[in-house]
Amino acid sequence: MQRPSLSAARVSIAADAAEAEVSRLYEAAQKVRDELAQAQEAVDLPTHRDIIASHMLICQDPKLLQSAEEHIRAQYISAVWALEKTGEDLCAAFRAIDDPYLRDRVQDVRMVIGRIQSRLHGYQYIVAGQEAPAVLLAEEISPADAVELKLGRILALVTVEGGQTTHTAILTRHLHIPAIVGASGLMELAREDELVIVDALKGYIYLDPDEAELQEFIRRQGEYALWQKQVRRGAYLPAETLDAVRIEVRANIEETKECESVLENGAEGIGLCRTELTYLKSRGLPTESALYAGYRTIAQSQAPALVIFRTLDLGADKVGDQHQALKEANPDLGLRAIRYCLRHQDIFRTQLRAILRAGACGNVAIMLPMITGLQEVQMAKRIMHEAITELRTEGLPHDAHIPLGIMIEVPSAVMIADALAREVDFFSIGTNDLAHYLLAIDRRNTHVAYLHEPLHLAVVRAIKHVIDCAHREGIGVSICGEMAADPYCLPVLLGLGADVLSASPQFVPVIKHLVRKLRKEDCLDLARKVMMTTDVAAANSMVTEALFEVLREEVDFHTTMIHIV
Ligand code: PEP
Ligand code: MG
């Protein structure tokens, strides 16, 4: 699918035409908003409706329109070019945010701007209609495009732009449409009406396949469908290894609306409720009662299962305007997460009070992110106990015995895990940040992405040390980074002694399925072997071999969770 090519070149206008150009800008934005509202009417899926609603908000965003208006009035440029400039600034600001989810929102801003620019160029933004079921190749797809596209007829979707957490990827996951995003160079290679196979599990696109390839994929498609059915059927069964070791599998969520999918996928509660999004989305600081209402809904939806609320992992460049963004040279080593909360204790106290109150409505725990030392835990505990006293005095129901855990995600916490284990009720290892800090690899930097090896001996040793320290003090350990959903890492994590795995809801059934295929004794053996090699490639092949041995009959087990988009 290709759009009319819209040049957004710098076009100057006469000074006396500025007023009319500003009106054109607002009219075009209003028309696009109406189109989006119409598109929204036509969809049933709540996620889809929400995404379109977010595009409607961008469309009306005063920052976007006022800043474009200022460009028009100050520089006497066309509305299209003014939007282009404003879009560049907004996207640069989004890209600087230390959060892949929010960085992918750049795509949303660009899509909305593209729509308004199309309107200004005089096009109504219509996507080419397709009648027969087809694979759709596109530069990018917005959720509103998706409505016009009749997604029911799309067999698979491949886009040139985008990342794993773009709204397109989220939407296709919800709609169970095989999709590959970020396939650069594809538009130059593919031809209209050509036969194409999309292997979204492995991330391969076969253009013009031969008969043998075609037959092979038809066979695999059938096998995969059966395998998926089997995995889904087991979603509500416990995750118990063949030698009867029970592993808890919980879900990671960021928003209240994900609660349903936690239940549908058979997760045993929420192992990581990231709480940043509410703060970043909110215009001012969220109030205690607003936070409490959200947390209570989440706690009640899962009760009696546990919900672990992670306190704000905010700070550095991950701050909204309302938090007076601090410009730091090294934000990753700056005033973030628990450091930010201990500096802004009023914000922290409000959140703690909301979580404590939600504790009276379900089974709730508190988790502190980015802990580097004992003092941080002790200070946080002191503030939590003060909040408990306040709530008691005020007569507000709360959980005065709420469990308190910490995330282990920086090397200093690993080194003093024994002391930390004596201070708290549980650990959760955030392997995303742990690998980032331990291997000195910026999570967002594609130049050093090749160094990201979850089974690097340093990471494996760190996890083992943390688990051993925790177990010696009688507390449990969960793994809540991406490693928990990586089938290659799963047997090693079990062998290292992880008690709980926590991952995005859609990965839960597969994780449970894999656990049921493994024997803890074999995992212990494997972990011991992995810990004896300094060669990551050797560790990876040991794990692959072990998995093939155990899961020989499975279909594409090793790619299922990595490449679903
Ligand atoms: C982690 O660091 O592994 C983690 C789970 O936290 P986040 O990805 O939210 O930083
Ligand atoms: Mg983290």
Coordinates of C-alpha atoms and ligand atoms in Angstrom, one line a residue:
M1 CA 0.0 0.0 0.0
Q2 CA 1.4 3.4 -0.9
R3 CA 0.2 6.8 0.0
P4 CA 0.2 9.8 -2.3
S5 CA 3.7 11.2 -1.9
L6 CA 3.2 14.5 0.0
S7 CA 6.1 16.8 -0.2
A8 CA 6.5 18.8 3.0
A9 CA 9.0 21.3 1.6
R10 CA 9.4 24.8 3.1
V11 CA 6.8 27.0 1.5
S12 CA 6.7 30.7 2.4
I13 CA 3.5 32.6 2.5
A14 CA 2.8 36.4 2.4
A15 CA 2.6 38.1 5.8
D16 CA -1.1 38.9 5.2
A17 CA -1.9 35.3 4.4
A18 CA -0.8 34.1 7.9
E19 CA -4.3 34.4 9.4
A20 CA -5.9 32.4 6.7
E21 CA -3.2 29.7 6.9
V22 CA -3.8 29.4 10.6
S23 CA -7.5 28.9 10.0
R24 CA -6.7 26.2 7.4
L25 CA -4.5 24.4 9.9
Y26 CA -7.3 24.3 12.6
E27 CA -9.9 23.3 10.0
A28 CA -7.8 20.5 8.7
A29 CA -7.1 19.2 12.2
Q30 CA -10.8 19.3 13.0
K31 CA -11.7 17.4 9.8
V32 CA -9.1 14.8 10.6
R33 CA -10.5 14.6 14.1
D34 CA -14.0 14.0 12.7
E35 CA -12.7 11.3 10.3
L36 CA -11.0 9.6 13.3
A37 CA -14.2 9.8 15.3
Q38 CA -16.1 8.2 12.4
A39 CA -13.4 5.5 12.2
Q40 CA -13.7 4.9 15.9
E41 CA -17.5 4.3 15.6
A42 CA -16.8 1.5 13.2
V43 CA -14.6 -0.7 15.5
D44 CA -15.6 -3.1 18.3
L45 CA -12.2 -4.0 19.8
P46 CA -11.6 -1.8 22.9
T47 CA -7.9 -1.6 22.3
H48 CA -8.5 -0.4 18.8
R49 CA -10.9 2.2 20.0
D50 CA -8.5 3.4 22.6
I51 CA -5.7 3.8 20.1
I52 CA -7.9 5.8 17.8
A53 CA -8.9 7.9 20.8
S54 CA -5.2 8.6 21.5
H55 CA -4.8 9.8 17.9
M56 CA -7.8 12.1 18.3
L57 CA -6.1 13.6 21.4
I58 CA -2.9 14.1 19.5
C59 CA -5.0 15.8 16.7
Q60 CA -6.4 18.3 19.2
D61 CA -3.2 18.7 21.3
P62 CA -2.7 22.4 22.0
K63 CA 1.1 21.9 22.0
L64 CA 1.0 20.5 18.5
L65 CA -1.4 23.1 17.0
Q66 CA -0.3 26.1 18.9
S67 CA 3.3 25.5 18.1
A68 CA 2.5 25.1 14.4
E69 CA 0.4 28.3 14.6
E70 CA 3.4 30.1 16.1
H71 CA 5.7 28.9 13.3
I72 CA 3.2 30.2 10.7
R73 CA 2.9 33.6 12.4
A74 CA 6.5 34.0 13.2
Q75 CA 8.1 32.7 10.0
Y76 CA 5.3 33.1 7.4
I77 CA 5.4 29.5 6.3
S78 CA 2.8 27.1 5.1
A79 CA 0.7 25.1 7.6
V80 CA 2.1 21.9 6.1
W81 CA 5.7 23.0 6.7
A82 CA 4.8 24.4 10.2
L83 CA 3.4 21.0 11.1
E84 CA 6.5 19.3 9.8
K85 CA 8.7 21.5 12.1
T86 CA 6.5 21.0 15.1
G87 CA 6.4 17.3 14.5
E88 CA 10.1 17.1 14.3
D89 CA 10.4 18.8 17.7
L90 CA 7.7 16.6 19.3
C91 CA 9.2 13.4 17.9
A92 CA 12.7 14.4 19.1
A93 CA 11.2 14.9 22.6
F94 CA 9.5 11.5 22.5
R95 CA 12.6 9.8 21.2
A96 CA 14.6 11.1 24.2
I97 CA 12.3 9.3 26.6
D98 CA 13.8 6.3 28.3
D99 CA 11.0 4.0 27.6
P100 CA 10.5 1.9 24.4
Y101 CA 6.7 2.2 24.7
L102 CA 6.8 5.9 24.8
R103 CA 9.5 6.2 22.1
D104 CA 7.2 4.2 19.8
R105 CA 4.6 6.9 20.3
V106 CA 6.6 8.9 17.7
Q107 CA 4.9 6.8 15.1
D108 CA 1.5 7.9 16.4
V109 CA 2.5 11.6 16.3
R110 CA 3.8 11.2 12.8
M111 CA 0.7 9.4 11.6
V112 CA -1.6 12.1 12.9
I113 CA 0.6 14.8 11.4
G114 CA 0.6 12.9 8.1
R115 CA -3.2 12.9 8.1
I116 CA -3.5 16.6 8.8
Q117 CA -0.9 17.3 6.1
S118 CA -2.8 15.2 3.6
R119 CA -5.9 17.2 4.4
L120 CA -4.0 20.5 3.9
H121 CA -2.8 19.1 0.5
G122 CA -6.5 18.5 -0.3
Y123 CA -6.4 14.8 -0.1
Q124 CA -9.0 12.8 1.9
Y125 CA -6.9 10.2 3.5
I126 CA -8.2 7.0 1.9
V127 CA -6.3 3.8 2.0
A128 CA -6.5 1.6 -1.1
G129 CA -9.3 -0.9 -0.7
Q130 CA -8.6 -4.5 -1.0
E131 CA -11.3 -7.0 -1.8
A132 CA -9.7 -10.5 -1.6
P133 CA -7.9 -11.7 1.5
A134 CA -4.3 -10.5 1.1
V135 CA -0.9 -9.9 2.8
L136 CA -0.5 -6.2 3.2
L137 CA 2.9 -4.6 2.8
A138 CA 3.0 -0.9 3.8
E139 CA 5.4 1.8 4.8
E140 CA 3.3 2.2 8.0
I141 CA -0.2 1.7 9.1
S142 CA -2.1 3.8 11.6
P143 CA -4.9 2.3 13.7
A144 CA -7.4 4.5 11.8
D145 CA -6.0 3.1 8.5
A146 CA -6.7 -0.3 10.0
V147 CA -10.4 0.5 10.2
E148 CA -10.6 1.5 6.5
L149 CA -8.5 -1.6 5.6
K150 CA -11.1 -4.2 6.8
L151 CA -8.6 -6.1 8.9
G152 CA -10.7 -9.2 8.7
R153 CA -9.4 -9.6 5.2
I154 CA -5.7 -9.2 6.0
L155 CA -3.8 -12.5 6.2
A156 CA -0.6 -10.9 7.4
L157 CA 0.8 -7.4 7.7
V158 CA 4.4 -6.2 7.0
T159 CA 5.4 -2.7 7.6
V160 CA 8.7 -0.9 6.8
E161 CA 8.5 1.4 9.8
G162 CA 7.9 0.6 13.5
G163 CA 9.1 -1.4 16.4
Q164 CA 7.8 -4.1 18.7
T165 CA 5.9 -1.8 20.9
T166 CA 4.3 0.4 18.2
H167 CA 0.5 0.6 18.2
T168 CA 0.4 -1.3 15.0
A169 CA 2.3 -4.1 16.6
I170 CA 0.0 -4.0 19.7
L171 CA -3.1 -4.0 17.5
T172 CA -2.0 -6.9 15.4
R173 CA -1.1 -8.9 18.5
H174 CA -4.6 -8.3 19.9
L175 CA -6.2 -9.2 16.5
H176 CA -4.0 -12.3 16.1
I177 CA -2.8 -11.1 12.7
P178 CA 0.7 -12.3 11.9
A179 CA 2.8 -9.2 11.5
I180 CA 6.4 -8.1 10.9
V181 CA 7.4 -4.5 11.6
G182 CA 10.6 -2.7 10.7
A183 CA 11.2 -4.6 7.4
S184 CA 13.3 -1.9 5.8
G185 CA 14.1 -2.1 2.1
L186 CA 11.0 -4.2 1.5
M187 CA 9.2 -1.7 -0.7
E188 CA 12.0 -1.8 -3.2
L189 CA 11.9 -5.6 -3.5
A190 CA 8.2 -6.6 -3.4
R191 CA 5.9 -6.4 -6.3
E192 CA 2.1 -5.8 -6.3
D193 CA 0.1 -9.1 -6.5
E194 CA 3.2 -11.2 -6.0
L195 CA 2.8 -14.4 -3.9
V196 CA 4.3 -13.9 -0.4
I197 CA 4.8 -16.0 2.7
V198 CA 5.1 -14.2 6.0
D199 CA 6.7 -16.2 8.8
A200 CA 6.0 -13.9 11.7
L201 CA 7.4 -16.4 14.2
K202 CA 10.9 -16.2 12.8
G203 CA 10.6 -12.8 11.2
Y204 CA 11.1 -14.0 7.6
I205 CA 9.3 -12.8 4.4
Y206 CA 9.5 -15.1 1.4
L207 CA 8.8 -13.2 -1.9
D208 CA 7.6 -15.3 -4.8
P209 CA 8.2 -18.7 -3.1
D210 CA 8.5 -21.9 -5.1
E211 CA 6.0 -24.8 -4.8
A212 CA 8.1 -26.8 -2.3
E213 CA 8.4 -23.8 0.0
L214 CA 4.7 -23.2 -0.3
Q215 CA 3.8 -26.8 0.6
E216 CA 6.2 -26.7 3.5
F217 CA 4.6 -23.6 4.9
I218 CA 1.1 -24.9 4.5
R219 CA 2.1 -27.9 6.5
R220 CA 3.7 -25.8 9.2
Q221 CA 0.7 -23.5 9.4
G222 CA -1.5 -26.5 10.3
E223 CA 1.0 -27.7 12.9
Y224 CA 1.3 -24.3 14.4
A225 CA -2.5 -23.9 14.8
L226 CA -2.7 -27.2 16.6
W227 CA 0.2 -26.3 18.9
Q228 CA -1.3 -23.0 19.7
K229 CA -4.6 -24.7 20.7
Q230 CA -2.8 -27.0 22.9
V231 CA -0.9 -24.2 24.6
R232 CA -4.0 -22.2 25.1
R233 CA -5.9 -25.2 26.6
G234 CA -3.2 -25.4 29.2
A235 CA -3.2 -21.7 30.2
Y236 CA -5.1 -22.4 33.4
L237 CA -3.1 -25.4 34.4
P238 CA -0.4 -24.8 37.0
A239 CA 3.2 -24.5 35.7
E240 CA 4.8 -27.6 37.3
T241 CA 7.9 -29.3 36.1
L242 CA 7.9 -33.0 35.2
D243 CA 9.5 -33.6 38.6
A244 CA 6.8 -31.7 40.4
V245 CA 8.4 -28.4 41.1
R246 CA 5.9 -25.6 41.0
I247 CA 6.8 -22.3 39.4
E248 CA 4.5 -19.3 39.6
V249 CA 3.9 -17.4 36.4
R250 CA 2.6 -13.9 36.8
A251 CA 2.0 -11.0 34.3
N252 CA 3.6 -7.6 33.8
I253 CA 1.2 -4.8 33.0
E254 CA 1.3 -1.1 32.6
E255 CA -2.4 -0.2 32.5
T256 CA -5.7 -1.1 34.2
K257 CA -7.2 -2.2 30.9
E258 CA -4.7 -5.1 30.7
C259 CA -6.3 -6.8 33.8
E260 CA -8.7 -8.9 31.7
S261 CA -5.9 -10.2 29.5
V262 CA -4.0 -11.2 32.7
L263 CA -6.9 -13.4 33.7
E264 CA -7.6 -14.7 30.2
N265 CA -4.0 -15.9 29.8
G266 CA -4.1 -17.8 33.1
A267 CA -1.5 -15.7 34.9
E268 CA -1.3 -16.1 38.7
G269 CA -1.6 -12.5 39.5
I270 CA 0.5 -9.5 38.5
G271 CA 4.2 -9.7 39.2
L272 CA 5.0 -6.2 37.9
C273 CA 2.6 -3.4 37.6
R274 CA 4.6 -0.6 36.1
T275 CA 3.0 2.6 37.4
E276 CA 4.8 5.3 35.3
L277 CA 2.3 5.6 32.5
T278 CA -0.4 7.2 34.6
Y279 CA 2.0 9.9 35.7
L280 CA 3.4 10.5 32.2
K281 CA -0.1 10.7 30.6
S282 CA -1.6 12.9 33.3
R283 CA -1.6 16.7 32.7
G284 CA -0.8 17.4 36.3
L285 CA 0.3 15.0 39.1
P286 CA -2.4 12.3 39.6
T287 CA -4.2 12.7 42.9
E288 CA -4.2 10.1 45.6
S289 CA -7.8 9.3 45.0
A290 CA -7.3 8.9 41.3
L291 CA -4.4 6.6 41.9
Y292 CA -6.3 4.7 44.6
A293 CA -9.2 4.1 42.2
G294 CA -7.0 2.7 39.5
Y295 CA -4.9 0.5 41.9
R296 CA -8.1 -0.7 43.6
T297 CA -9.6 -1.8 40.3
I298 CA -6.4 -3.7 39.5
A299 CA -6.2 -5.3 43.0
Q300 CA -9.9 -6.3 42.9
S301 CA -9.6 -7.8 39.4
Q302 CA -7.0 -10.3 40.5
A303 CA -7.9 -11.0 44.1
P304 CA -7.1 -13.3 45.8
A305 CA -4.0 -13.5 43.5
L306 CA -1.2 -11.1 44.3
V307 CA -0.6 -7.7 42.6
I308 CA 2.8 -6.2 42.9
F309 CA 2.8 -2.4 42.4
R310 CA 6.2 -1.1 41.5
T311 CA 6.6 2.5 42.8
L312 CA 7.5 5.2 40.3
D313 CA 10.3 4.3 38.0
L314 CA 10.4 7.9 36.9
G315 CA 13.0 10.5 36.7
A316 CA 15.9 11.6 34.6
D317 CA 14.5 12.0 31.1
K318 CA 11.4 10.0 31.9
V319 CA 9.6 12.9 33.4
G320 CA 6.5 14.8 32.2
D321 CA 6.4 18.6 32.0
Q322 CA 4.7 18.7 35.4
H323 CA 7.8 17.2 37.1
Q324 CA 10.2 19.9 35.8
A325 CA 12.4 17.7 33.6
L326 CA 15.9 17.7 34.9
K327 CA 18.5 17.9 32.2
E328 CA 21.2 15.4 33.2
A329 CA 24.3 14.4 31.3
N330 CA 23.8 10.7 32.1
P331 CA 20.2 10.3 32.9
D332 CA 20.5 6.5 33.3
L333 CA 22.9 7.2 36.2
G334 CA 20.9 10.2 37.4
L335 CA 18.0 11.1 39.6
R336 CA 15.6 8.3 38.6
A337 CA 13.2 5.7 40.1
I338 CA 13.7 5.4 43.9
R339 CA 16.2 8.3 43.9
Y340 CA 13.6 10.6 42.3
C341 CA 10.9 9.4 44.8
L342 CA 13.2 9.9 47.8
R343 CA 14.0 13.4 46.6
H344 CA 10.3 14.2 45.9
Q345 CA 8.8 12.6 49.0
D346 CA 5.4 14.2 48.6
I347 CA 4.9 12.5 45.3
F348 CA 6.2 9.2 46.7
R349 CA 4.0 9.4 49.8
T350 CA 0.9 10.0 47.7
Q351 CA 1.6 6.9 45.7
L352 CA 2.4 4.8 48.7
R353 CA -0.8 5.9 50.4
A354 CA -2.8 4.9 47.3
I355 CA -1.2 1.5 47.1
L356 CA -1.6 0.9 50.8
R357 CA -5.3 1.7 50.5
A358 CA -5.7 -0.6 47.5
G359 CA -4.1 -3.2 49.8
A360 CA -7.4 -3.3 51.8
C361 CA -9.2 -4.4 48.6
G362 CA -7.1 -7.3 47.5
N363 CA -3.7 -9.0 47.8
V364 CA -1.2 -6.3 47.2
A365 CA 2.6 -5.8 47.6
I366 CA 4.9 -2.9 47.0
M367 CA 8.1 -3.1 45.0
L368 CA 10.9 -0.4 44.9
P369 CA 12.8 0.0 41.6
M370 CA 16.5 0.7 41.0
I371 CA 17.6 0.1 44.6
T372 CA 21.4 0.5 44.9
G373 CA 21.8 0.5 48.7
L374 CA 20.4 -0.4 52.1
Q375 CA 19.8 3.2 53.0
E376 CA 17.3 3.7 50.2
V377 CA 15.3 0.7 51.4
Q378 CA 15.3 2.0 55.0
M379 CA 14.3 5.5 54.0
A380 CA 11.5 4.1 51.8
K381 CA 10.3 1.9 54.7
R382 CA 10.3 4.9 57.0
I383 CA 8.1 6.9 54.6
M384 CA 5.8 3.8 54.1
H385 CA 5.4 3.4 57.9
E386 CA 4.6 7.1 58.3
A387 CA 2.0 6.7 55.6
I388 CA 0.5 3.7 57.4
T389 CA 0.3 5.8 60.6
E390 CA -1.4 8.7 58.8
L391 CA -4.0 6.3 57.2
R392 CA -4.7 4.8 60.6
T393 CA -5.1 8.2 62.2
E394 CA -7.4 9.2 59.3
G395 CA -9.4 6.0 59.7
L396 CA -8.9 5.0 56.0
P397 CA -8.9 1.3 55.4
H398 CA -5.4 0.0 54.3
D399 CA -3.1 -2.9 54.5
A400 CA -0.7 -2.2 57.4
H401 CA 1.2 -5.4 56.8
I402 CA 1.7 -5.0 53.1
P403 CA 4.8 -7.0 51.8
L404 CA 7.6 -4.9 50.6
G405 CA 10.0 -6.1 47.9
I406 CA 12.7 -4.6 45.7
M407 CA 13.9 -4.9 42.2
I408 CA 17.4 -6.1 41.7
E409 CA 18.6 -4.3 38.6
V410 CA 21.9 -2.7 39.3
P411 CA 25.3 -4.3 40.1
S412 CA 25.6 -2.7 43.6
A413 CA 22.3 -4.4 44.6
V414 CA 23.6 -7.7 43.4
M415 CA 26.8 -7.3 45.4
I416 CA 24.9 -6.6 48.6
A417 CA 22.0 -8.9 48.0
D418 CA 22.6 -10.7 51.3
A419 CA 22.1 -7.5 53.3
L420 CA 19.2 -6.4 51.2
A421 CA 17.5 -9.8 51.6
R422 CA 17.4 -9.2 55.3
E423 CA 15.5 -6.0 54.8
V424 CA 12.7 -7.0 52.5
D425 CA 10.0 -9.6 51.8
F426 CA 11.0 -10.5 48.2
F427 CA 13.2 -9.8 45.3
S428 CA 12.3 -9.3 41.7
I429 CA 15.2 -9.3 39.2
G430 CA 14.8 -6.8 36.4
T431 CA 17.0 -8.4 33.9
N432 CA 16.5 -5.7 31.3
D433 CA 18.3 -3.1 33.4
L434 CA 20.6 -5.6 35.1
A435 CA 22.1 -6.6 31.7
H436 CA 22.2 -2.9 30.7
Y437 CA 24.2 -1.9 33.8
L438 CA 26.2 -5.1 34.2
L439 CA 27.3 -5.3 30.6
A440 CA 27.5 -1.5 30.2
I441 CA 25.1 -1.6 27.2
D442 CA 22.6 1.1 26.7
R443 CA 19.3 -0.7 26.2
R444 CA 18.3 1.7 23.5
N445 CA 21.5 1.9 21.5
T446 CA 21.3 -0.3 18.4
H447 CA 25.1 0.0 17.9
V448 CA 25.8 -2.1 20.9
A449 CA 22.7 -4.3 20.7
Y450 CA 24.9 -7.2 19.5
L451 CA 26.5 -7.2 23.0
H452 CA 23.2 -8.0 24.7
E453 CA 23.6 -11.6 25.7
P454 CA 21.2 -12.6 28.4
L455 CA 23.3 -15.7 29.1
H456 CA 26.5 -13.8 29.5
L457 CA 28.3 -15.4 32.4
A458 CA 28.2 -12.1 34.3
V459 CA 24.4 -12.0 34.1
V460 CA 24.0 -15.7 34.9
R461 CA 26.4 -15.4 37.9
A462 CA 24.6 -12.3 39.2
I463 CA 21.2 -14.0 39.0
K464 CA 22.6 -17.1 40.8
H465 CA 24.2 -15.0 43.5
V466 CA 21.0 -13.0 44.1
I467 CA 18.8 -16.1 44.2
D468 CA 21.2 -17.8 46.6
C469 CA 21.3 -14.8 49.0
A470 CA 17.5 -14.5 48.9
H471 CA 16.9 -18.2 49.6
R472 CA 19.4 -18.2 52.5
E473 CA 17.2 -15.5 54.1
G474 CA 14.0 -17.3 53.2
I475 CA 12.6 -14.9 50.7
G476 CA 11.4 -15.7 47.1
V477 CA 12.8 -14.4 43.8
S478 CA 10.9 -13.5 40.7
I479 CA 12.4 -12.7 37.3
C480 CA 10.4 -9.9 35.6
G481 CA 12.6 -8.7 32.8
E482 CA 12.3 -9.9 29.2
M483 CA 14.5 -13.0 30.0
A484 CA 11.5 -14.5 31.8
A485 CA 9.7 -14.7 28.4
D486 CA 12.7 -16.0 26.5
P487 CA 12.4 -19.8 26.1
Y488 CA 16.2 -20.1 25.7
C489 CA 16.7 -18.6 29.1
L490 CA 13.8 -20.3 30.8
P491 CA 15.5 -23.6 31.7
V492 CA 18.6 -21.8 32.9
L493 CA 16.4 -19.5 35.2
L494 CA 14.7 -22.6 36.6
G495 CA 18.1 -24.2 37.2
L496 CA 19.4 -21.0 38.9
G497 CA 16.4 -21.3 41.3
A498 CA 13.9 -18.7 40.2
D499 CA 10.6 -19.1 42.0
V500 CA 8.4 -16.9 39.9
L501 CA 8.5 -15.7 36.3
S502 CA 6.6 -12.6 35.3
A503 CA 6.1 -11.5 31.7
S504 CA 3.6 -9.8 29.4
P505 CA 0.2 -11.5 29.6
Q506 CA 0.3 -13.0 26.1
F507 CA 3.5 -15.0 27.0
V508 CA 2.1 -16.6 30.1
P509 CA 0.4 -19.7 28.4
V510 CA 3.6 -20.5 26.5
I511 CA 5.8 -20.1 29.6
K512 CA 3.6 -22.4 31.6
H513 CA 3.6 -24.9 28.7
L514 CA 7.4 -24.9 28.6
V515 CA 7.8 -25.3 32.3
R516 CA 5.5 -28.4 32.2
K517 CA 7.9 -29.9 29.6
L518 CA 11.0 -29.4 31.7
R519 CA 12.6 -31.4 34.6
K520 CA 14.0 -29.2 37.4
E521 CA 16.9 -31.7 37.8
D522 CA 17.9 -31.2 34.2
C523 CA 17.6 -27.5 34.5
L524 CA 19.9 -27.6 37.5
D525 CA 22.4 -29.5 35.5
L526 CA 22.2 -27.2 32.6
A527 CA 22.6 -24.1 34.8
R528 CA 25.7 -25.6 36.3
K529 CA 27.2 -26.2 32.9
V530 CA 26.3 -22.7 31.7
M531 CA 28.0 -21.3 34.8
M532 CA 31.2 -23.2 33.9
T533 CA 31.7 -21.5 30.6
T534 CA 32.9 -18.0 29.8
D535 CA 32.0 -18.5 26.2
V536 CA 28.5 -17.1 25.5
A537 CA 28.2 -18.9 22.2
A538 CA 28.9 -22.2 24.0
A539 CA 26.3 -21.4 26.6
N540 CA 23.8 -20.6 23.9
S541 CA 24.4 -23.9 22.1
M542 CA 24.2 -25.9 25.3
V543 CA 20.8 -24.4 26.0
T544 CA 19.6 -24.9 22.4
E545 CA 20.7 -28.5 22.5
A546 CA 19.0 -29.1 25.8
L547 CA 15.8 -27.5 24.6
F548 CA 15.7 -29.6 21.4
E549 CA 16.3 -32.7 23.5
V550 CA 13.2 -31.9 25.7
L551 CA 11.0 -30.2 23.2
R552 CA 11.8 -32.1 20.1
E553 CA 8.1 -32.5 19.1
E554 CA 7.2 -28.9 19.6
V555 CA 6.5 -26.6 16.7
D556 CA 8.8 -23.6 16.5
F557 CA 8.9 -23.4 20.2
H558 CA 12.0 -21.4 20.2
T559 CA 10.7 -18.6 18.1
T560 CA 7.2 -18.3 19.3
M561 CA 7.8 -15.8 22.0
I562 CA 10.6 -13.9 20.5
H563 CA 9.1 -12.9 17.2
I564 CA 5.3 -12.5 17.7
V565 CA 4.5 -9.0 16.7
Ligands
PEP1 C1 13.8 -4.5 34.1 O1 14.6 -3.6 34.1 O2 14.1 -5.7 33.7 C2 12.4 -4.3 34.3 C3 11.5 -5.2 34.4 O3 12.0 -3.0 34.5 P1 11.8 -2.0 33.3 O4 11.8 -2.8 32.0 O5 10.4 -1.4 33.5 O6 12.9 -1.0 33.4
MG2 MG 14.1 -1.7 35.1

